[in-house]
Amino acid sequence: MVLPLVLGLLVLVAVAAPVLDRFVGRAAGWLLAVIFLALGAVLAVEAPRIITHDEEIEYSAPWMPAIDVLFDFRLDGTGLLFVILVLGVGALIMGYSARYFSRGKHGDYYFLMALFAAAMFGLVVADDVVLLFVFWELTTVCSFFLIGRTGHSANQPAIRTLLLTVAGGLALLGAVITMIVHIGTSRLSVILADPAWQEDPAFATTTGVLVIIAAFTKSAQFPFHYWLPDAMAASTPVSAYLHAAAMVKAGIYLLMRFSPALADNITWNVLLIGVGLLTAIMAALFALQRHDLKELLAYSTVSQLGFLVAVIGIGTPGALAAAGVHTLAHALFKATLFMLVGVIDREVGSRDIRRLTGLRRVMPITAGLAALSALSMAGVPPLLGFISKEKLFASYLEAPGPAVVGPLVGAAAVVGAILTFAYSFRIVYGAFGGPTTQTRLREPSLVFLLPAAVSSIAGLVLGFFAGWLDPLIDRVVLDTRGTPGEIHLGLWHGVAPELYMSVVTIAVGVVLFLRREFIDRLLDRRLFPVTGVQVFERCHAAAITFGARVAGLTRTFSPARHLAVPFVVLAAFGAGALLTGVRVPPFPEPVTRPMDWLLMALVAGGTVGIVLTRSRLAGLALLGVIGFVIALFFFILGAPDVGLTQLLVEVLTVVVAVLVLRRLPKSFHSTGALRKSVAAGVALLAGGAAAVGTFAFTGRREISGAGEYFLREAKEETGGTNVVNTILVDFRALDTLGELTVLGLAGVVILAVLEVNGLMRGDSSPQAARYIGTPIGSPAGNMILARTVGRWLAPVLVVLSLYLLVRGHGEPGGGFIAALVGGAGFALAYLSASSAEAAPIRWPYVGLIASGVGVATLVGVLGFGDGGFLRPLHADIPLFGGGHYHFSTALVFDIGVYLAVIGVTVTALNRLGVEDVPPGTETGNRRSDPAGTVAAEPGEPGEPDSRYEATEPLPGSGGRR
């Protein structure tokens, strides 16, 4: 239980962080640091089992058991190494943040940082590839918000980071799907131990390449390297955590985790070694060009990650041990350097090394800590960075392939290490060397420097006592290579090739430092014709342009033109199927009945009428007739639930459509012969394709396996006998929840569209006019019958809807049908109101929508109590007089559906019913006289223009804003 406990507490800390910030301000960072350390201590109690006894801490709980996806957590040596970084470095960054930020409220920052830590923790302990992918994407989302919260200047870097890492996430998703389909399980430890990696090279190579792409985007490897320096727009604490312990280390973790399966794959070896060393050298050159300390450190991170990627590609036990040691060393010196750059920025107000000189005299402690960490990054003894660098050198010489490969890889590594030495000294000398120009500065408070001091001194102490890390690194090797490593870390291992490589690195690095002015002039130019950001922006712009052109095929304000292209494509598919001679099975039995011909004749007649009529209102009425006939089809075929749903939808559709038609001209506008011909041709093609498809695929097979399952198991599994309802709220409740959310958003969209177009303020189409001088022009007299019937029928419909809601699990009904019946009742009450002021239904309809979706979601969460999201819970409630009532949380889910649908219905009635001009007032250039006729304005003919006649506003509309 310790793993889900720690993860849950991290999430709880994230939720509580804004509250802590509200009460203690920026000092919440210290509280969060203590909590991180406490959680680390909880895991430290279990660490000996992992390190010395070769055990794992495991936990499993059902998540989606139907598809064998579980909450599987597993902590081994590799996971423990990264947990140390997540919690240990995270605690230092939290403490540092308590002094870095100015006094004020920073709750959003602490929330995102704690959530970031939770996502990273979940990522490194996940033993299910689906769970791993979820946490992988959560780190992407957290980094996006952390970068973007800095301000307007960080918006574009945050977006670039998001798009690039999401693209990598898609690659990881492809790998996840491939592994699950090929191996048959989603459990990561089982997948990595499967012999398919050795027996099926195509599967191994394909999956390995997808994993590499995902890791390269996360760990900023060429050609995706540019996002990490670009993301330096984030605040310094965010950069420190992102570079040292989170985000970029996620890619390194992924590569190390998949090493047991792919270490012997030649594609894996070549890509990791080649791209890793290329990135290391290229980024080091970029670092030497930079004057901003933070940007320089960002490129140094890219370079160091390149070294790590390359050594993982070697794949030997020694190489994976080197990866583990250097991961830890890099976290220590990089966290220190970023924190100290933040200190300099806060105290001096600049990060430009051309303006920062001689700070060693006024900030000696800061200078000393920076020097220790920079020397560790440069690989100078006796620091931990020296030990990890020598392990890297020794591993590069073991590169797989012909004998010449090892020395070539080693030589490339030495070049990268020399450049690393040069930019490390550039950092220290640029900020602290030279003459002191800012004599009024003082050393910052020791509390501000404490977190950086801890990580800096840790690199020194572990350099002298590197043997303390042997058990942990041995276990990392066992996890990532499958064989014991027997690693012995220390400052001295005798005279060996890696020692000579270190000597060459330091010697040449010193020469480069002494000739720094010459190197600066040499590198004071563009190394490539374009930057990574420019390439990204061009690709991004090209993708948007291409998408716009594709969308332009159907993007139009004319619905007919919008539908023409997909209809033609549909017809083309149908024609292709006919030309290829697709065979379809025969009808198992005669399926056509005499009644079908009558119903089809009604549908055809309604369709012809719609085509021929010029009246919008007549067209709507005919469309309603077609809908009613289709509903009758469903009733005849024995599907009362579906038929009732169709019938009620048609009623409400007609009501809402009439509210919209009031703002449009009475008649359709005239069109030319060419347009009519094209429309007729497209309609015939689409209709023909639909008819052929319906004939080919309907009624030619027995009930599907899924249908048989639902019919057979509905009663036993759900307690309900209404199979349609059990499918909606039990078996496929997740689909229903998604559709419910979309429906709720549709209600919000109604509000937004009407507000944006000014319709909620009473604006109407300039062409809209009314029936004047006809009975419909007198709504008070017209609606007497509706008001009389509505007084008793509307409440009956609402009560009936509640009855249908409760009985839906066993008889025709359910939340959606009940809401439609209730909506019809509300529509009747609305339309039969005695006046415009009395018509609106004064309910918080947005609240109804939100509460409906919220109730349905809450029911889903309760399902975890019985094994999974949205799994219904059942109980038998005793009744007075004997018997019992079978209660299921599916009923509560249905109540959520009911509330949301009612909310959307009331939204449409209230907002679409708003009318700009009450009857009897002026409308544009026309005004109504008491007799109901239209009086002409001076200079106008007295005869009203019949083209602009439309229906009178319904009573529920009069002039409300």
Coordinates of C-alpha atoms in Angstrom, one line a residue, residues 26-483:
R26 CA 5.4 31.9 -0.2
A27 CA 6.5 30.0 3.0
A28 CA 4.2 27.2 1.9
G29 CA 7.3 26.1 0.0
W30 CA 9.0 25.1 3.3
L31 CA 6.0 23.1 4.3
L32 CA 5.9 21.3 1.0
A33 CA 9.6 20.6 1.2
V34 CA 9.1 18.9 4.6
I35 CA 6.2 16.9 3.3
F36 CA 8.3 15.7 0.3
L37 CA 11.1 14.7 2.7
A38 CA 8.6 12.9 4.9
L39 CA 7.3 10.9 2.0
G40 CA 10.8 10.1 1.0
A41 CA 11.5 8.9 4.5
V42 CA 8.5 6.6 4.2
L43 CA 9.9 5.0 1.1
A44 CA 13.4 4.9 2.7
V45 CA 12.1 2.5 5.2
E46 CA 11.3 0.1 2.3
A47 CA 14.5 0.8 0.4
P48 CA 16.7 -1.9 2.0
R49 CA 14.3 -4.6 0.7
I50 CA 14.8 -3.3 -2.8
I51 CA 18.6 -2.6 -2.7
T52 CA 19.9 -5.5 -0.6
H53 CA 17.3 -8.2 -1.0
D54 CA 16.5 -7.8 -4.7
E55 CA 12.8 -7.4 -4.0
E56 CA 10.2 -5.1 -5.4
I57 CA 7.4 -3.2 -3.7
E58 CA 4.2 -4.0 -5.6
Y59 CA 0.6 -3.0 -5.5
S60 CA -2.3 -3.9 -7.8
A61 CA -5.9 -2.8 -7.9
P62 CA -8.6 -3.0 -10.6
W63 CA -9.0 -0.1 -12.9
M64 CA -10.5 -1.4 -16.2
P65 CA -10.5 -5.1 -15.4
A66 CA -12.6 -5.9 -18.5
I67 CA -9.6 -5.1 -20.7
D68 CA -7.0 -6.3 -18.1
V69 CA -5.8 -2.7 -17.3
L70 CA -5.0 -2.4 -13.6
F71 CA -3.6 0.1 -11.2
D72 CA -0.3 -1.8 -11.1
F73 CA 2.6 -0.1 -9.3
R74 CA 6.0 -1.5 -8.9
L75 CA 9.1 0.0 -7.3
D76 CA 12.5 -1.5 -8.1
G77 CA 16.0 -0.1 -8.1
T78 CA 15.6 2.0 -11.2
G79 CA 12.3 3.4 -10.0
L80 CA 13.9 4.1 -6.6
L81 CA 16.8 6.1 -8.2
F82 CA 14.3 8.4 -10.0
V83 CA 12.0 8.6 -6.9
I84 CA 15.1 10.0 -5.0
L85 CA 15.3 12.7 -7.7
V86 CA 11.6 13.5 -7.7
L87 CA 11.2 13.8 -4.0
G88 CA 14.8 14.8 -2.9
V89 CA 15.4 17.4 -5.5
G90 CA 11.7 18.4 -5.4
A91 CA 12.1 19.1 -1.6
L92 CA 15.1 21.4 -2.3
I93 CA 13.3 23.3 -5.1
M94 CA 10.2 23.8 -2.9
G95 CA 12.4 25.2 -0.1
Y96 CA 14.3 27.4 -2.6
S97 CA 10.9 28.7 -4.0
A98 CA 10.0 29.9 -0.5
R99 CA 12.7 32.6 -0.8
Y100 CA 13.0 33.0 -4.6
F101 CA 9.5 34.3 -5.1
S102 CA 8.4 37.7 -3.7
R103 CA 5.9 37.9 -1.0
G104 CA 2.4 37.3 -2.3
K105 CA 0.2 34.5 -3.5
H106 CA 1.8 31.7 -5.5
G107 CA -0.8 28.9 -5.0
D108 CA -1.0 28.0 -8.6
Y109 CA 2.7 27.5 -8.7
Y110 CA 2.8 25.2 -5.7
F111 CA -0.2 23.3 -7.0
L112 CA 1.4 22.6 -10.4
M113 CA 4.8 21.7 -8.9
A114 CA 3.2 19.2 -6.4
L115 CA 1.1 17.8 -9.2
F116 CA 4.2 17.6 -11.4
A117 CA 6.0 15.6 -8.7
A118 CA 3.0 13.3 -8.4
A119 CA 3.0 12.7 -12.1
M120 CA 6.7 11.9 -12.1
F121 CA 6.3 9.6 -9.2
G122 CA 3.4 7.8 -10.8
L123 CA 5.4 7.5 -14.0
V124 CA 8.4 5.8 -12.4
V125 CA 6.4 3.4 -10.3
A126 CA 3.7 2.5 -13.0
D127 CA 3.8 -1.2 -13.9
D128 CA 1.1 -0.9 -16.5
V129 CA 1.8 0.6 -19.8
V130 CA -1.6 2.4 -20.0
L131 CA -1.0 3.9 -16.6
L132 CA 2.6 4.8 -17.6
F133 CA 1.2 6.7 -20.6
V134 CA -1.4 8.5 -18.5
F135 CA 1.3 9.8 -16.2
W136 CA 3.6 10.6 -19.1
E137 CA 1.0 12.9 -20.6
L138 CA 0.3 14.4 -17.2
T139 CA 3.9 15.5 -17.0
T140 CA 3.5 17.2 -20.3
V141 CA 0.4 19.1 -19.2
C142 CA 2.0 20.2 -15.9
S143 CA 5.1 21.5 -17.7
F144 CA 2.9 23.4 -20.2
F145 CA 1.1 25.2 -17.4
L146 CA 4.3 25.8 -15.4
I147 CA 6.1 27.3 -18.4
G148 CA 3.0 29.3 -19.5
R149 CA 2.2 30.8 -16.1
T150 CA 5.3 33.0 -16.3
G151 CA 3.7 35.6 -18.5
H152 CA 2.8 36.6 -22.0
S153 CA 6.4 36.0 -23.3
A154 CA 6.2 32.4 -22.2
N155 CA 3.0 31.6 -24.1
Q156 CA 4.7 30.6 -27.4
P157 CA 7.5 28.5 -25.7
A158 CA 4.8 26.7 -23.7
I159 CA 2.8 25.9 -26.8
R160 CA 5.8 24.7 -28.6
T161 CA 6.8 22.5 -25.7
L162 CA 3.2 21.1 -25.5
L163 CA 2.9 20.3 -29.2
L164 CA 6.3 18.7 -29.4
T165 CA 6.0 16.5 -26.3
V166 CA 2.4 15.6 -27.2
A167 CA 3.7 14.4 -30.5
G168 CA 6.1 12.2 -28.6
G169 CA 3.2 11.1 -26.4
L170 CA 1.4 9.9 -29.6
A171 CA 4.5 7.8 -30.4
L172 CA 4.4 6.3 -27.0
L173 CA 0.7 5.6 -27.4
G174 CA 1.5 3.7 -30.6
A175 CA 4.1 1.7 -28.7
V176 CA 1.7 0.9 -25.9
I177 CA -1.0 -0.3 -28.4
T178 CA 1.6 -2.4 -30.3
M179 CA 2.8 -4.1 -27.1
I180 CA -0.7 -4.8 -25.8
V181 CA -1.9 -6.3 -29.1
H182 CA 1.3 -8.3 -29.7
I183 CA 2.0 -9.6 -26.2
G184 CA -1.6 -9.7 -24.9
T185 CA -1.1 -7.8 -21.6
S186 CA -0.6 -4.3 -20.4
R187 CA 1.6 -5.2 -17.4
L188 CA 5.0 -3.6 -18.1
S189 CA 7.1 -6.1 -16.2
V190 CA 5.5 -9.0 -18.0
I191 CA 5.9 -7.2 -21.4
L192 CA 9.6 -6.6 -20.9
A193 CA 10.2 -10.3 -20.0
D194 CA 8.3 -11.7 -23.0
P195 CA 10.5 -13.6 -25.5
A196 CA 8.8 -11.7 -28.4
W197 CA 11.5 -9.0 -28.2
Q198 CA 14.0 -11.6 -29.3
E199 CA 11.8 -13.8 -31.5
D200 CA 10.1 -11.0 -33.5
P201 CA 12.7 -8.4 -34.7
A202 CA 10.1 -6.5 -36.6
F203 CA 8.0 -6.0 -33.5
A204 CA 11.0 -5.2 -31.4
T205 CA 12.4 -2.6 -33.9
T206 CA 9.0 -0.9 -34.5
T207 CA 8.2 -0.6 -30.8
G208 CA 11.8 0.4 -30.0
V209 CA 11.7 3.3 -32.6
L210 CA 8.4 4.5 -31.2
V211 CA 9.8 4.5 -27.6
I212 CA 12.9 6.3 -28.9
I213 CA 10.8 9.1 -30.5
A214 CA 8.8 9.5 -27.3
A215 CA 12.0 9.7 -25.2
F216 CA 13.8 12.0 -27.6
T217 CA 10.9 14.5 -27.5
K218 CA 10.9 14.4 -23.7
S219 CA 14.6 14.5 -23.2
A220 CA 15.3 17.2 -25.9
Q221 CA 17.4 15.1 -28.3
F222 CA 18.1 16.1 -31.9
P223 CA 16.0 17.0 -33.8
F224 CA 13.7 17.9 -30.9
H225 CA 16.4 19.6 -28.8
Y226 CA 15.2 23.2 -29.2
W227 CA 12.2 23.1 -26.9
L228 CA 14.2 22.8 -23.7
P229 CA 16.2 26.1 -24.1
D230 CA 13.0 27.6 -25.5
A231 CA 11.3 26.7 -22.2
M232 CA 13.8 28.7 -20.1
A233 CA 11.0 31.3 -20.2
A234 CA 9.7 29.5 -17.2
S235 CA 10.7 30.8 -13.7
T236 CA 14.0 29.5 -12.3
P237 CA 12.5 27.1 -9.8
V238 CA 10.5 25.5 -12.6
S239 CA 13.6 25.3 -14.8
A240 CA 15.6 23.7 -12.0
Y241 CA 13.1 21.0 -11.3
L242 CA 12.3 20.4 -15.0
H243 CA 16.1 20.1 -15.9
A244 CA 17.3 18.2 -12.8
A245 CA 14.6 15.8 -11.7
A246 CA 11.4 15.9 -13.8
M247 CA 10.3 16.1 -17.5
V248 CA 13.6 15.6 -19.2
K249 CA 14.5 12.7 -16.9
A250 CA 11.2 11.0 -17.9
G251 CA 12.8 10.3 -21.3
I252 CA 15.9 8.9 -19.7
Y253 CA 13.8 6.7 -17.4
L254 CA 11.8 5.4 -20.3
L255 CA 15.0 4.4 -22.2
M256 CA 16.4 2.7 -19.1
R257 CA 13.2 0.9 -18.4
F258 CA 13.1 -0.6 -21.9
S259 CA 16.7 -1.5 -21.9
P260 CA 16.2 -5.2 -20.8
A261 CA 14.1 -5.8 -23.9
L262 CA 16.0 -3.7 -26.5
A263 CA 19.6 -3.5 -25.3
D264 CA 20.7 -6.0 -28.0
N265 CA 18.6 -4.5 -30.8
I266 CA 21.0 -2.9 -33.4
T267 CA 18.6 -0.2 -34.4
W268 CA 18.2 0.8 -30.7
N269 CA 22.0 0.9 -30.3
V270 CA 22.7 2.9 -33.4
L271 CA 20.0 5.5 -32.9
L272 CA 20.7 6.1 -29.2
I273 CA 24.5 6.2 -29.6
G274 CA 24.5 8.3 -32.8
V275 CA 21.8 10.8 -31.9
G276 CA 23.0 11.0 -28.3
L277 CA 26.6 12.0 -29.1
L278 CA 25.5 14.3 -31.9
T279 CA 23.2 16.1 -29.5
A280 CA 25.9 16.2 -26.8
I281 CA 28.4 17.9 -29.1
M282 CA 26.0 20.2 -30.9
A283 CA 24.3 21.4 -27.7
A284 CA 27.8 22.0 -26.1
L285 CA 28.7 24.3 -29.0
F286 CA 25.5 26.1 -28.6
A287 CA 26.2 26.6 -24.9
L288 CA 29.5 28.2 -25.7
Q289 CA 27.7 30.7 -27.8
R290 CA 25.4 31.8 -25.1
H291 CA 25.8 34.8 -22.8
D292 CA 22.6 34.3 -20.7
L293 CA 23.5 32.0 -17.8
K294 CA 20.1 30.3 -17.8
E295 CA 20.1 29.7 -21.6
L296 CA 23.7 28.4 -21.3
L297 CA 22.6 26.0 -18.6
A298 CA 19.6 24.9 -20.7
Y299 CA 21.9 23.9 -23.6
S300 CA 24.2 22.2 -21.1
T301 CA 21.3 20.1 -20.0
V302 CA 20.6 19.1 -23.6
S303 CA 24.3 18.1 -23.9
Q304 CA 24.3 16.1 -20.7
L305 CA 21.1 14.3 -21.7
G306 CA 22.8 13.4 -25.0
F307 CA 25.6 11.7 -23.0
L308 CA 23.0 9.7 -21.0
V309 CA 21.1 8.7 -24.1
A310 CA 24.3 7.5 -25.8
V311 CA 25.5 5.4 -22.9
I312 CA 22.1 3.8 -22.5
G313 CA 22.4 2.8 -26.2
I314 CA 25.6 0.9 -25.4
G315 CA 23.5 -1.4 -23.3
T316 CA 26.2 -3.2 -21.3
P317 CA 26.0 -3.6 -17.5
G318 CA 28.8 -1.0 -17.1
A319 CA 27.0 1.4 -19.4
L320 CA 23.7 1.2 -17.5
A321 CA 25.6 1.7 -14.3
A322 CA 27.2 4.8 -15.7
A323 CA 23.8 6.0 -16.8
G324 CA 22.5 5.6 -13.2
V325 CA 25.4 7.4 -11.6
H326 CA 25.4 10.2 -14.1
T327 CA 21.7 10.7 -13.8
L328 CA 22.2 11.3 -10.1
A329 CA 25.3 13.5 -10.5
H330 CA 23.6 15.6 -13.2
A331 CA 20.6 16.1 -10.9
L332 CA 22.8 17.4 -8.1
F333 CA 25.0 19.8 -10.1
K334 CA 22.2 21.0 -12.4
A335 CA 19.8 21.8 -9.6
T336 CA 22.5 23.7 -7.8
L337 CA 23.5 25.7 -10.8
F338 CA 20.0 26.7 -11.8
M339 CA 19.2 27.7 -8.2
L340 CA 22.3 29.8 -8.0
V341 CA 21.6 31.5 -11.4
G342 CA 18.2 32.4 -9.9
V343 CA 20.0 33.8 -6.8
I344 CA 22.2 36.0 -9.1
D345 CA 19.2 37.1 -11.1
R346 CA 17.3 38.1 -8.0
E347 CA 20.2 39.9 -6.4
V348 CA 21.9 41.5 -9.4
G349 CA 19.0 41.8 -11.8
S350 CA 20.8 40.2 -14.8
R351 CA 21.9 36.9 -16.1
D352 CA 24.2 38.2 -18.9
I353 CA 27.8 37.2 -18.2
R354 CA 28.9 40.3 -20.2
R355 CA 27.5 42.3 -17.3
L356 CA 28.3 39.9 -14.4
T357 CA 32.0 40.1 -13.5
G358 CA 33.8 39.7 -10.2
L359 CA 30.8 38.6 -8.1
R360 CA 33.2 36.3 -6.2
R361 CA 34.3 39.2 -4.1
V362 CA 30.8 40.3 -3.0
M363 CA 29.1 36.9 -3.1
P364 CA 31.8 34.4 -2.1
I365 CA 29.5 31.6 -0.8
T366 CA 27.5 31.7 -4.0
A367 CA 30.7 31.6 -6.0
G368 CA 32.0 28.6 -4.0
L369 CA 28.9 26.6 -4.4
A370 CA 28.7 27.4 -8.1
A371 CA 32.3 26.4 -8.6
L372 CA 31.8 23.0 -6.9
S373 CA 28.8 22.2 -9.2
A374 CA 30.5 23.5 -12.3
L375 CA 33.6 21.4 -11.6
S376 CA 31.4 18.4 -11.1
M377 CA 29.7 19.0 -14.5
A378 CA 33.2 19.5 -16.0
G379 CA 34.2 16.1 -14.6
V380 CA 37.0 17.3 -12.3
P381 CA 38.0 15.2 -9.3
P382 CA 37.1 14.6 -6.5
L383 CA 33.5 15.4 -7.3
L384 CA 30.8 12.9 -8.2
G385 CA 30.7 14.2 -11.8
F386 CA 34.3 13.0 -12.3
I387 CA 33.3 9.5 -11.3
S388 CA 30.3 9.4 -13.5
K389 CA 32.3 10.9 -16.4
E390 CA 34.9 8.1 -16.1
K391 CA 32.2 5.5 -16.1
L392 CA 30.8 7.1 -19.2
F393 CA 34.2 7.0 -20.9
A394 CA 34.7 3.4 -20.0
S395 CA 31.3 2.4 -21.3
Y396 CA 31.7 4.3 -24.6
L397 CA 34.7 2.2 -25.4
E398 CA 32.5 -0.9 -25.1
A399 CA 30.2 0.2 -27.9
P400 CA 28.7 -2.8 -29.9
G401 CA 29.8 -3.4 -33.4
P402 CA 33.1 -3.7 -35.2
A403 CA 36.3 -3.1 -33.2
V404 CA 36.7 0.4 -34.6
V405 CA 33.3 1.6 -33.2
G406 CA 34.4 1.7 -29.6
P407 CA 37.4 4.1 -30.2
L408 CA 35.3 6.3 -32.5
V409 CA 32.5 6.6 -30.0
G410 CA 35.1 7.2 -27.2
A411 CA 36.7 10.0 -29.3
A412 CA 33.4 11.7 -29.9
A413 CA 32.7 11.5 -26.2
V414 CA 36.0 13.1 -25.4
V415 CA 35.2 16.0 -27.8
G416 CA 31.8 16.5 -26.1
A417 CA 33.5 16.3 -22.6
I418 CA 36.1 19.0 -23.7
L419 CA 33.3 21.3 -24.7
T420 CA 31.5 20.5 -21.4
F421 CA 34.7 21.5 -19.5
A422 CA 34.8 24.8 -21.5
Y423 CA 31.2 25.8 -20.9
S424 CA 31.4 24.8 -17.3
F425 CA 34.3 27.2 -16.8
R426 CA 32.5 29.8 -18.9
I427 CA 29.7 29.8 -16.3
V428 CA 32.0 30.2 -13.3
Y429 CA 34.3 32.8 -14.9
G430 CA 31.6 34.7 -16.7
A431 CA 29.7 35.3 -13.4
F432 CA 32.4 35.4 -10.8
G433 CA 35.7 36.0 -12.5
G434 CA 37.2 39.3 -13.7
P435 CA 37.1 42.7 -12.0
T436 CA 34.3 43.5 -9.6
T437 CA 32.0 46.1 -11.0
Q438 CA 29.1 45.9 -8.6
T439 CA 30.6 46.6 -5.2
R440 CA 27.3 47.4 -3.5
L441 CA 26.0 43.9 -3.7
R442 CA 25.9 41.6 -0.7
E443 CA 25.7 37.9 -0.2
P444 CA 22.0 36.7 -0.1
S445 CA 20.7 35.2 3.1
L446 CA 21.9 31.7 4.0
V447 CA 18.3 30.5 4.0
F448 CA 18.1 31.4 0.3
L449 CA 21.4 29.6 -0.4
L450 CA 20.6 26.5 1.8
P451 CA 18.9 24.3 -0.9
A452 CA 21.7 25.0 -3.4
A453 CA 24.3 24.3 -0.7
V454 CA 22.8 20.9 0.1
S455 CA 22.9 19.6 -3.5
S456 CA 26.3 21.1 -4.2
I457 CA 27.9 19.7 -1.1
A458 CA 26.2 16.3 -1.8
G459 CA 28.1 16.1 -5.1
L460 CA 31.3 16.6 -3.2
V461 CA 30.6 14.2 -0.4
L462 CA 29.4 11.5 -2.8
G463 CA 32.6 12.0 -4.7
F464 CA 34.7 10.9 -1.7
F465 CA 32.2 8.2 -0.6
A466 CA 30.9 7.0 -3.9
G467 CA 30.9 3.4 -2.6
W468 CA 27.7 4.3 -0.7
L469 CA 26.0 4.2 -4.1
D470 CA 27.2 0.7 -5.0
P471 CA 24.2 -1.2 -3.8
L472 CA 21.7 1.1 -5.5
I473 CA 23.6 1.2 -8.8
D474 CA 24.0 -2.6 -8.7
R475 CA 20.3 -2.9 -8.4
V476 CA 19.7 -0.5 -11.2
V477 CA 21.9 -2.7 -13.4
L478 CA 20.0 -5.8 -12.4
D479 CA 16.7 -4.1 -13.3
T480 CA 17.9 -2.6 -16.6
R481 CA 20.1 -5.4 -17.9
G482 CA 18.8 -8.5 -16.1
T483 CA 22.3 -9.4 -14.8

